[in-house]
PDB file of C-alpha atoms in Angstrom:
ATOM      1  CA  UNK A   1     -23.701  13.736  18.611  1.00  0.00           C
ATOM      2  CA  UNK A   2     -21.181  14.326  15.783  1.00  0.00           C
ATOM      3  CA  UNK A   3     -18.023  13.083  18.629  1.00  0.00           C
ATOM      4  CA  UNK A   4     -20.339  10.135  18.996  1.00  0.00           C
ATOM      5  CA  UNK A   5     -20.837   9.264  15.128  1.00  0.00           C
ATOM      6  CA  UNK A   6     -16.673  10.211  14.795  1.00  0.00           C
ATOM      7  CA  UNK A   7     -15.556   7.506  17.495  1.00  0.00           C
ATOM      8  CA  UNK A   8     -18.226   5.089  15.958  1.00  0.00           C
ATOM      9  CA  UNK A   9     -16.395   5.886  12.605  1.00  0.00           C
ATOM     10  CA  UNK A  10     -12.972   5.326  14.127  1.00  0.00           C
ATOM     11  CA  UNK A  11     -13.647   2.043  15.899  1.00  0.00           C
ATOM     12  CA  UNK A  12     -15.532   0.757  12.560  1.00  0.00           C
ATOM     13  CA  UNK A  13     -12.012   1.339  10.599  1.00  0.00           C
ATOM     14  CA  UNK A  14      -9.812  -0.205  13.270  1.00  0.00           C
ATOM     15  CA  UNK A  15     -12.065  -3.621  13.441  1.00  0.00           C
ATOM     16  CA  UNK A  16     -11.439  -3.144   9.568  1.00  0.00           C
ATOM     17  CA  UNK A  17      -8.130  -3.182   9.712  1.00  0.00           C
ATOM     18  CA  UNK A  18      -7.983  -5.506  12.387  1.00  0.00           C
ATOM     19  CA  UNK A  19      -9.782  -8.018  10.289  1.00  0.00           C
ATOM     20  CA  UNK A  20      -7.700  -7.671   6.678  1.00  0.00           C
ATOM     21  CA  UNK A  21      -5.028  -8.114   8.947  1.00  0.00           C
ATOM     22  CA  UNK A  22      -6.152 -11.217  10.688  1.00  0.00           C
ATOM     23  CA  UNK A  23      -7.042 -12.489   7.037  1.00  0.00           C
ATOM     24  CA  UNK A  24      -3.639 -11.198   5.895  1.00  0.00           C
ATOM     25  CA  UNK A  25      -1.917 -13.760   8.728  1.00  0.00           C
ATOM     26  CA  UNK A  26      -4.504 -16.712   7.292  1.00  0.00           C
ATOM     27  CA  UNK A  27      -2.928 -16.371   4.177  1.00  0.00           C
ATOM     28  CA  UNK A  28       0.352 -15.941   4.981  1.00  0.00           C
ATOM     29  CA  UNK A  29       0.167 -19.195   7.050  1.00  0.00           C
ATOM     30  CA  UNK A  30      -1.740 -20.863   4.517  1.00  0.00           C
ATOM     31  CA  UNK A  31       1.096 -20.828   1.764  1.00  0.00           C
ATOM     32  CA  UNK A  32       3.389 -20.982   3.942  1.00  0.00           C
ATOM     33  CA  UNK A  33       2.438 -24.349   5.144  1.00  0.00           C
ATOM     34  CA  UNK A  34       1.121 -25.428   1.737  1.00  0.00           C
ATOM     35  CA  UNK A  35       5.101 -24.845   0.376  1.00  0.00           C
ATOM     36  CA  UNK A  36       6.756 -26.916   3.398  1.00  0.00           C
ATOM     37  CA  UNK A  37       4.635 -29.470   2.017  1.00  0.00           C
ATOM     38  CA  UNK A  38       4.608 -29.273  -1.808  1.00  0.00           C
ATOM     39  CA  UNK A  39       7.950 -27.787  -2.268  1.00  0.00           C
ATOM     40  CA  UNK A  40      10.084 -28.251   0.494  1.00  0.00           C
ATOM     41  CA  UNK A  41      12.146 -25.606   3.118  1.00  0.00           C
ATOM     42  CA  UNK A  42      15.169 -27.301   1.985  1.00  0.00           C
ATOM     43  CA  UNK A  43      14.663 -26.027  -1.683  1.00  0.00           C
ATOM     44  CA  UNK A  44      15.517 -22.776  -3.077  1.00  0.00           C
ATOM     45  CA  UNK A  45      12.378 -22.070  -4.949  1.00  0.00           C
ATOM     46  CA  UNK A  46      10.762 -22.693  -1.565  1.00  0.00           C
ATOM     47  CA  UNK A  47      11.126 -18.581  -1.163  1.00  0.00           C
ATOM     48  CA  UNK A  48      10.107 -17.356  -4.534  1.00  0.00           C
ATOM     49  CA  UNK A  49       6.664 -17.949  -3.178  1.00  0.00           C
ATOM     50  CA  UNK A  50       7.088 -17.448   0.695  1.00  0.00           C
ATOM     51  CA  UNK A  51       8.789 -13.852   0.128  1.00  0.00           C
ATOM     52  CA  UNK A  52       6.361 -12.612  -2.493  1.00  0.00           C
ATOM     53  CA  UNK A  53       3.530 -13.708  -0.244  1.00  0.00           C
ATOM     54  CA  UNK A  54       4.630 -11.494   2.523  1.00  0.00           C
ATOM     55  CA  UNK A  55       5.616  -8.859   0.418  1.00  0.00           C
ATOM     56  CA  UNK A  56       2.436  -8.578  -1.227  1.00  0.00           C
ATOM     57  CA  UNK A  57      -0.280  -9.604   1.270  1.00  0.00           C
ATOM     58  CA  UNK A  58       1.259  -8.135   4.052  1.00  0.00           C
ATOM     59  CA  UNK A  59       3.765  -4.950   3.282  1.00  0.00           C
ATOM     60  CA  UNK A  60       2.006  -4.065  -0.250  1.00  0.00           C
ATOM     61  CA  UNK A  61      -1.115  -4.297   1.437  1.00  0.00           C
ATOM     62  CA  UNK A  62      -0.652  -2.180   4.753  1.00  0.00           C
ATOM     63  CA  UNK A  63       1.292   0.128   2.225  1.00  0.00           C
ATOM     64  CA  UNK A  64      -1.721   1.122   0.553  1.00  0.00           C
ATOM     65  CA  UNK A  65      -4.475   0.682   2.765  1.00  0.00           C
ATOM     66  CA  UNK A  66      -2.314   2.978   5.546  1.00  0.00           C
ATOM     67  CA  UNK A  67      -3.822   6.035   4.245  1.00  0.00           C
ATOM     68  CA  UNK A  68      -7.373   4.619   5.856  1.00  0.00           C
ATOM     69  CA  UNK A  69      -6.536   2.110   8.476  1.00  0.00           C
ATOM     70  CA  UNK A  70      -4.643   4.305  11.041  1.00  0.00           C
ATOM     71  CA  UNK A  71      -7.001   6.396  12.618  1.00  0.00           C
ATOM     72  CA  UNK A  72      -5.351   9.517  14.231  1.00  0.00           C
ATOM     73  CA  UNK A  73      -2.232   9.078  12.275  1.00  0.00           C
ATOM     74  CA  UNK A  74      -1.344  12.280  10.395  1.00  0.00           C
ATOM     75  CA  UNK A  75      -0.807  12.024   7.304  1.00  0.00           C
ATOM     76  CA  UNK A  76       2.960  13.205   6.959  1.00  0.00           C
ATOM     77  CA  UNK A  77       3.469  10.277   8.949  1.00  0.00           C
ATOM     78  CA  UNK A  78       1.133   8.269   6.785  1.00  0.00           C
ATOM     79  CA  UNK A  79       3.499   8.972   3.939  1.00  0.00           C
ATOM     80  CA  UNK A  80       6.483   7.534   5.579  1.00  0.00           C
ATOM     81  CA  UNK A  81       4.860   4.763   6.639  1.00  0.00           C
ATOM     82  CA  UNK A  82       3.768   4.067   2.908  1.00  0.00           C
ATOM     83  CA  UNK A  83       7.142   4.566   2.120  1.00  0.00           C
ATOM     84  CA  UNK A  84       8.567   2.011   4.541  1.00  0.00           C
ATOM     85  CA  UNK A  85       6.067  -0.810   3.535  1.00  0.00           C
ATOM     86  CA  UNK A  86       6.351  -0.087   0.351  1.00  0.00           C
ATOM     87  CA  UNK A  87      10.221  -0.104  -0.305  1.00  0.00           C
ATOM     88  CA  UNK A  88       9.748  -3.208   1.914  1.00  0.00           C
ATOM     89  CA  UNK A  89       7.516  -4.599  -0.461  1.00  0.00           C
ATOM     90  CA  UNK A  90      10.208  -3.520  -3.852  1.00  0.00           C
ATOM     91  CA  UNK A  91      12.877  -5.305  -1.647  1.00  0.00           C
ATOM     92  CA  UNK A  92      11.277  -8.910  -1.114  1.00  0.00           C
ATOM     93  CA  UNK A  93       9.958  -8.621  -4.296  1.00  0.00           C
ATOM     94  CA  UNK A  94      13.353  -7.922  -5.759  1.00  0.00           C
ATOM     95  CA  UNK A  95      14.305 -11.084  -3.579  1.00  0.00           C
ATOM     96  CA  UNK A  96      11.959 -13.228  -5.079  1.00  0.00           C
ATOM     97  CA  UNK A  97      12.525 -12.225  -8.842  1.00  0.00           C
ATOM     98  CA  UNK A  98      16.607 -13.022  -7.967  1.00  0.00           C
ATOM     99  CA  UNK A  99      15.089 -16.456  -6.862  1.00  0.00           C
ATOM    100  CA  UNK A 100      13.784 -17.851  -9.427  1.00  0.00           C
ATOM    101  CA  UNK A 101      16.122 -16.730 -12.049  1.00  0.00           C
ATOM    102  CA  UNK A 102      18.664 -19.030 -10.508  1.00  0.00           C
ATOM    103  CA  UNK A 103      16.237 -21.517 -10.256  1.00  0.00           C
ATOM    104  CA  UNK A 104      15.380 -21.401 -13.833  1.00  0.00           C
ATOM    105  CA  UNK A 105      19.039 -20.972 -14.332  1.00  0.00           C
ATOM    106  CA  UNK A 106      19.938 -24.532 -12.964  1.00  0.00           C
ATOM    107  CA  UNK A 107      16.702 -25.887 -14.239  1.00  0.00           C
ATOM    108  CA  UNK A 108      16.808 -24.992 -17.637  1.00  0.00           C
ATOM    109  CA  UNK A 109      13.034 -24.140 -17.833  1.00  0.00           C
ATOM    110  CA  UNK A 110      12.020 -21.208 -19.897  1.00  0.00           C
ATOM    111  CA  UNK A 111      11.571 -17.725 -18.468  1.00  0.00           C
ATOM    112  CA  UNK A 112       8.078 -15.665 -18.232  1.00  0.00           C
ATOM    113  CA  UNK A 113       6.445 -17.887 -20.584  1.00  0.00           C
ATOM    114  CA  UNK A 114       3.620 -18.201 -18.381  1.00  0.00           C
ATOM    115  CA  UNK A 115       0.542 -15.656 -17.503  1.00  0.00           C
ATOM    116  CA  UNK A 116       2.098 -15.133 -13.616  1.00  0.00           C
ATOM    117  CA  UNK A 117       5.697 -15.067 -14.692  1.00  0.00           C
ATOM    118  CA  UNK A 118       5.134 -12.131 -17.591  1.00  0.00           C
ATOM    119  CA  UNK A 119       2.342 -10.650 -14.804  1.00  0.00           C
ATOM    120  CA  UNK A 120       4.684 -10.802 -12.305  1.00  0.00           C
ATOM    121  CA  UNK A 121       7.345  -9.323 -14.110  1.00  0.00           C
ATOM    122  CA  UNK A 122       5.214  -6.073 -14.962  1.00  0.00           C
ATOM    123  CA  UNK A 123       3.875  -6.272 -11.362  1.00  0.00           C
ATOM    124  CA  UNK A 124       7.956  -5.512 -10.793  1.00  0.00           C
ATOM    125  CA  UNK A 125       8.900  -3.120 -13.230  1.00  0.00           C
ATOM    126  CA  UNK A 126       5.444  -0.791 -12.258  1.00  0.00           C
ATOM    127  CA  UNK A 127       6.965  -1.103  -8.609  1.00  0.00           C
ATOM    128  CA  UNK A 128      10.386   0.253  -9.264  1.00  0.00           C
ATOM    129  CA  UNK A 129       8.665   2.579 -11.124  1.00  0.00           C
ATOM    130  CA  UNK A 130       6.552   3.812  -8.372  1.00  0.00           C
ATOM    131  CA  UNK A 131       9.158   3.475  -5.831  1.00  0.00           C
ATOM    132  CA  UNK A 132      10.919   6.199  -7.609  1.00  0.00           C
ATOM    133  CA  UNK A 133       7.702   8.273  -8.230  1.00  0.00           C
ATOM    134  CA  UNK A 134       7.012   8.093  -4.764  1.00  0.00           C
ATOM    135  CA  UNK A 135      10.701   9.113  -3.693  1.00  0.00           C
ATOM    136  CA  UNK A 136      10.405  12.383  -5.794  1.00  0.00           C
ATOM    137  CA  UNK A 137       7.018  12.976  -4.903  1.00  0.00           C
ATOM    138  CA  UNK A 138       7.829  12.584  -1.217  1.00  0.00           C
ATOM    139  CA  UNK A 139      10.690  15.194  -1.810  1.00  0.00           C
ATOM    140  CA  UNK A 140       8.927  17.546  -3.413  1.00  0.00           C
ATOM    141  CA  UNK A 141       5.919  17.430  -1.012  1.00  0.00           C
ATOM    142  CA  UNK A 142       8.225  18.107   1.639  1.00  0.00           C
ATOM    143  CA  UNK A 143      10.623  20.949   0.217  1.00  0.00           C
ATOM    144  CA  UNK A 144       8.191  22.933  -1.995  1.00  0.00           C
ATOM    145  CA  UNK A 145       5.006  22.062   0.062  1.00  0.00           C
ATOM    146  CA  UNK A 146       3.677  20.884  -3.534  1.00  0.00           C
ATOM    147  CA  UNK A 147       1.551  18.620  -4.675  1.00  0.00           C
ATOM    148  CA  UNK A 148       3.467  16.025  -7.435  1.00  0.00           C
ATOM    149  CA  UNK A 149       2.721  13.186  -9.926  1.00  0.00           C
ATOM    150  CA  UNK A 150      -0.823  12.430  -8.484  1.00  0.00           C
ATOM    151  CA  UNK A 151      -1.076   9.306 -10.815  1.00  0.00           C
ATOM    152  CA  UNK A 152       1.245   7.768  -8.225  1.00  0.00           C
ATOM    153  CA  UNK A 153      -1.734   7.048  -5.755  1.00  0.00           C
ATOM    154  CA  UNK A 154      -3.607   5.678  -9.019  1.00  0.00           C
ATOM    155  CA  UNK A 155      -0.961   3.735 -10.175  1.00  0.00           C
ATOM    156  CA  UNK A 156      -0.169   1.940  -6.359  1.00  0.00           C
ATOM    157  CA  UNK A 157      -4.045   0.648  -6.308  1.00  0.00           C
ATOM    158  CA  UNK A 158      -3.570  -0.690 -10.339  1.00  0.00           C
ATOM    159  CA  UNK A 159      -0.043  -2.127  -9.429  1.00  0.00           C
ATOM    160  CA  UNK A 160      -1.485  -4.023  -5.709  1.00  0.00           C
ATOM    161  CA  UNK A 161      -4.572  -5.287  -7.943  1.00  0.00           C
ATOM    162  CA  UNK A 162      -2.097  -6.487 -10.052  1.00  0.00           C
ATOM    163  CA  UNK A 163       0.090  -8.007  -7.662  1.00  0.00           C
ATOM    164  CA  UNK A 164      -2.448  -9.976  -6.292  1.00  0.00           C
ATOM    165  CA  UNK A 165      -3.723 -10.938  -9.567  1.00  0.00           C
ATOM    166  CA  UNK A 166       0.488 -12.515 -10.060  1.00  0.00           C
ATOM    167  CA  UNK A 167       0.014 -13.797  -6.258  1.00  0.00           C
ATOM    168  CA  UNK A 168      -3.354 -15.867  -7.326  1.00  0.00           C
ATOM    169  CA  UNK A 169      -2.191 -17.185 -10.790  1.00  0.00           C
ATOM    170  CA  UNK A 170       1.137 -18.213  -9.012  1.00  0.00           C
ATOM    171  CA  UNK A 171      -0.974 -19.960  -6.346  1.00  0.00           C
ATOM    172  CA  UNK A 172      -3.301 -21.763  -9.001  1.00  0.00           C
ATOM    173  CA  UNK A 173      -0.382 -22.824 -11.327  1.00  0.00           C
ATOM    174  CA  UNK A 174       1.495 -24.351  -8.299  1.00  0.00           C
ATOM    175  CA  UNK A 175      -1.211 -25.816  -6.306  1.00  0.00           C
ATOM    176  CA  UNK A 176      -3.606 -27.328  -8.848  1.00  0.00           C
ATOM    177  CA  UNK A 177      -2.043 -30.817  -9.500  1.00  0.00           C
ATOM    178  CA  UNK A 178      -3.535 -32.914  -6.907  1.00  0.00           C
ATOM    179  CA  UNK A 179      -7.134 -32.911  -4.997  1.00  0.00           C
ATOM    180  CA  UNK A 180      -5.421 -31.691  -1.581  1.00  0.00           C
ATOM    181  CA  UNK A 181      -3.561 -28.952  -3.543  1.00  0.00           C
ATOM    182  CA  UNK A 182      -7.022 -27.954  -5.313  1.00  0.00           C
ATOM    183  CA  UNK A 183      -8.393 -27.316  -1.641  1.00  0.00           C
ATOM    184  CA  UNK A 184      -5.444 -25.218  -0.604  1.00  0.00           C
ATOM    185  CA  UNK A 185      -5.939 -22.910  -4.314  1.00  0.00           C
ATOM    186  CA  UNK A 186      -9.765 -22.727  -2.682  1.00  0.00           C
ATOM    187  CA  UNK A 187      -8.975 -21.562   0.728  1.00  0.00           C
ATOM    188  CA  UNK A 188      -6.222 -19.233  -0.638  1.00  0.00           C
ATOM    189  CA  UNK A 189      -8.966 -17.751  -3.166  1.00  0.00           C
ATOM    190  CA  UNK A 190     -11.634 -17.770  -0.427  1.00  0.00           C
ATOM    191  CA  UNK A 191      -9.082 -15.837   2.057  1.00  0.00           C
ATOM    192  CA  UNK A 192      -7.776 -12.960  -1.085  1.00  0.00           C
ATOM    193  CA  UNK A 193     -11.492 -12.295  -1.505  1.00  0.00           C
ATOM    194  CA  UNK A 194     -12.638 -11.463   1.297  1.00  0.00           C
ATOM    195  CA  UNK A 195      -9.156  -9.715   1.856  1.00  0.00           C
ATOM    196  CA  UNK A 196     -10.619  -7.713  -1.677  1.00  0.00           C
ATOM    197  CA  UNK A 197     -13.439  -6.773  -0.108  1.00  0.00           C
ATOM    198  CA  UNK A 198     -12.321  -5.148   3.069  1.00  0.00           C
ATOM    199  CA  UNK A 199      -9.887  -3.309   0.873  1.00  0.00           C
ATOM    200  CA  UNK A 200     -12.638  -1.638  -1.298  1.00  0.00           C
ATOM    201  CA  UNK A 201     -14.410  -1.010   1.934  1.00  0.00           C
ATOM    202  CA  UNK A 202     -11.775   0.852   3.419  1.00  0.00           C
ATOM    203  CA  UNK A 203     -11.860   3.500   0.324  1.00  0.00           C
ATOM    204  CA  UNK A 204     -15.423   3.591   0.696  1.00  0.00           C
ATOM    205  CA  UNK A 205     -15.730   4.021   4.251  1.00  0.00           C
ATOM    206  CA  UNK A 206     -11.775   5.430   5.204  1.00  0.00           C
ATOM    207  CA  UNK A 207     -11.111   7.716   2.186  1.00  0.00           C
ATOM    208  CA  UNK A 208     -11.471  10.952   4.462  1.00  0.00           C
ATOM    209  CA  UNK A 209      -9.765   9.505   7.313  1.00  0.00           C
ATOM    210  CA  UNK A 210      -7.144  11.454   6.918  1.00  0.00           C
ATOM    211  CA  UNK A 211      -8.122  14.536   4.514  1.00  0.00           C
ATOM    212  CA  UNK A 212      -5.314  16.489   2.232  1.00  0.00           C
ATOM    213  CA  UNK A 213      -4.611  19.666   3.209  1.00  0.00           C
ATOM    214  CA  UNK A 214      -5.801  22.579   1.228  1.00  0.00           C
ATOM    215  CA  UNK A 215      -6.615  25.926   1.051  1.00  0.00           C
ATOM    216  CA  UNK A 216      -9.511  27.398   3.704  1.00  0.00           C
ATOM    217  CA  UNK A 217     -12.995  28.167   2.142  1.00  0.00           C
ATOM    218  CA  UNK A 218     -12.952  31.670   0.922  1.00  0.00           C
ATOM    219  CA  UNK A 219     -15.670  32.270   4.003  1.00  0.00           C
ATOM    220  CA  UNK A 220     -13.316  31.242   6.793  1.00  0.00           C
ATOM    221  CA  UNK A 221      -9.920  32.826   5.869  1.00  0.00           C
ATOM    222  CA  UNK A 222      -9.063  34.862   8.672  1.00  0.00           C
ATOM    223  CA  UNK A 223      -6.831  37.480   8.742  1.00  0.00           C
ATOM    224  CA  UNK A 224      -4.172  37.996  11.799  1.00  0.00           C
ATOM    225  CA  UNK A 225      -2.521  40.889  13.405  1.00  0.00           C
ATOM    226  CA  UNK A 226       1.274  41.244  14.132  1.00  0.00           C
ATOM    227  CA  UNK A 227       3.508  44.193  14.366  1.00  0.00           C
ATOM    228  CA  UNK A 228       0.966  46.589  13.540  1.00  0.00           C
ATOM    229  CA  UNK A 229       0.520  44.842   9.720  1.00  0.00           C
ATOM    230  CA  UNK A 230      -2.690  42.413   8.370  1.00  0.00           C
ATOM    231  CA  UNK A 231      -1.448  38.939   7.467  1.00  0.00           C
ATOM    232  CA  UNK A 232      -3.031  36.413   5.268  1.00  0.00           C
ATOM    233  CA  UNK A 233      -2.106  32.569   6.231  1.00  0.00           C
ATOM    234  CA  UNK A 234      -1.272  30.575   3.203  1.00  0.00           C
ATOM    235  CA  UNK A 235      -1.894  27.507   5.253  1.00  0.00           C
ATOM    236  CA  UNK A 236      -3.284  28.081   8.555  1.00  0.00           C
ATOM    237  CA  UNK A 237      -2.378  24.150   9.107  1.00  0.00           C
ATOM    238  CA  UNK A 238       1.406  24.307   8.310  1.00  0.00           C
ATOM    239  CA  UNK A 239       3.613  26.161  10.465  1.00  0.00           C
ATOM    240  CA  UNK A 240       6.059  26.967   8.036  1.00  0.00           C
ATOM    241  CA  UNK A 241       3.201  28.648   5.869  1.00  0.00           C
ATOM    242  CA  UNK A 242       2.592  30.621   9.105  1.00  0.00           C
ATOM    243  CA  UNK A 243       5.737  32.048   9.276  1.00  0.00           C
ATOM    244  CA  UNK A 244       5.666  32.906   5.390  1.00  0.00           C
ATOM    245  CA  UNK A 245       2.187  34.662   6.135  1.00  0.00           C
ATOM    246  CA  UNK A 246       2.079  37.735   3.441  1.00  0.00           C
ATOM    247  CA  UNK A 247       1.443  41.367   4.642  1.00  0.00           C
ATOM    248  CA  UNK A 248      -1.398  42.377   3.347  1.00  0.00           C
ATOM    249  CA  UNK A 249      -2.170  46.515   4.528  1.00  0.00           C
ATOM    250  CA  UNK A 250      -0.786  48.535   7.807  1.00  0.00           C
ATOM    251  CA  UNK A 251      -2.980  47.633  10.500  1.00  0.00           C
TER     252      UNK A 251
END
């Protein structure tokens, strides 16, 4: 019965993930195509929009949500797969932010004088902020088998709220100015939503897909013989622990 309800839990997750990801692509697409046609491939700006988009809707998003959407995946891998997408996600944005500084450059126009530019421009500086967090914490994790700056996972959620927040208000200051471009803004909107949705899902439904590991209930510490000596694990689940058992009594 409880394998049963597991693998039920499992495949619910993947056709989660399966379907931000499908609505991920839509969106992708979506501006994509919408900036061919409004902007132009042939213009510089063209990728201010096109690299931020995948950055945020696809990289940011996975980066996340990859605590919850892998089932199986353990989560010291989970980490570095966080870390990937993620420092993907600082490096197109970076990209994007270089973009349209020499656009506004050439242009003349003003900088961040609009909600998404002086959004966007937090959205960045939170990023390199917890690309650095995450770096140390990631380190420290690893050497010290410590937990470190746990406002980092806070912070991610608050900073990919925000960046889609910069992606929308980008989408509805560019695509706004004609009745075609109004019904792109709608699809886009329609697409981020449910996209929203899925994402809260996942921490409702994923959040103990992959559980920290902590100490054993007091109840089911067991102790273990070697050499004649009583050892207590510190972490039963960590192999280096193991080996760093401390002697308790002479057997």
């Amino acid at each position: 019965m409880g394998e049963g309800l597991q693998t039920k839990d499992v495949v619910v997750r993947w056709g989660l993930g399966l379907s931000c990801l499908a609505i991920e692509v839509a969106i992708v697409v979506i501006v994509i195509d919408a900036c061919v046609r409004v902007i132009g491939a042939d213009q510089l700006f063209f990728w201010h929009p096109v690299l931020l988009t995948i950055g945020a809707i696809l990289f940011l998003s996975h980066g996340v949500r990859v605590y919850t959407a892998f089932a199986g995946l353990s989560r010291n891998k989970a980490r570095v797969v966080h870390g990937i997408l993620s420092g993907v996600w600082v490096c197109l944005s970076i990209a994007g932010l270089g973009i349209i500084e020499q656009v506004k450059q050439e242009t003349g126009k003003p900088r961040y004088h609009s909600v998404h530019g002086r959004l966007g421009l937090a959205v960045m500086f939170f990023s390199l902020i917890q690309g650095v967090a995450g770096t140390l914490k990631l380190f420290v994790l690893f050497k010290n088998n410590q937990r470190f700056l746990r406002w980092h996972g806070r912070l991610g959620t608050l900073v990919y709220a925000s960046a889609l927040t910069a992606f929308l208000t980008g989408v509805m200051q560019k695509f706004e100015s004609s009745e075609q471009n109004t019904a792109i803004t709608v699809y886009v909107l329609t697409f981020v939503l449910a996209l929203v949705v899925l994402f809260f899902d996942f921490w409702v439904k994923g959040a103990d897909l992959i559980p920290e590991a902590g100490p054993a209930p007091r109840d089911s510490i067991k102790l273990t013989a070697q050499d004649g000596r009583l050892y207590l694990p510190l972490n039963d689940s960590d192999p280096a622990q193991r080996r760093r058992s401390v002697n308790l009594v002479d057997a």
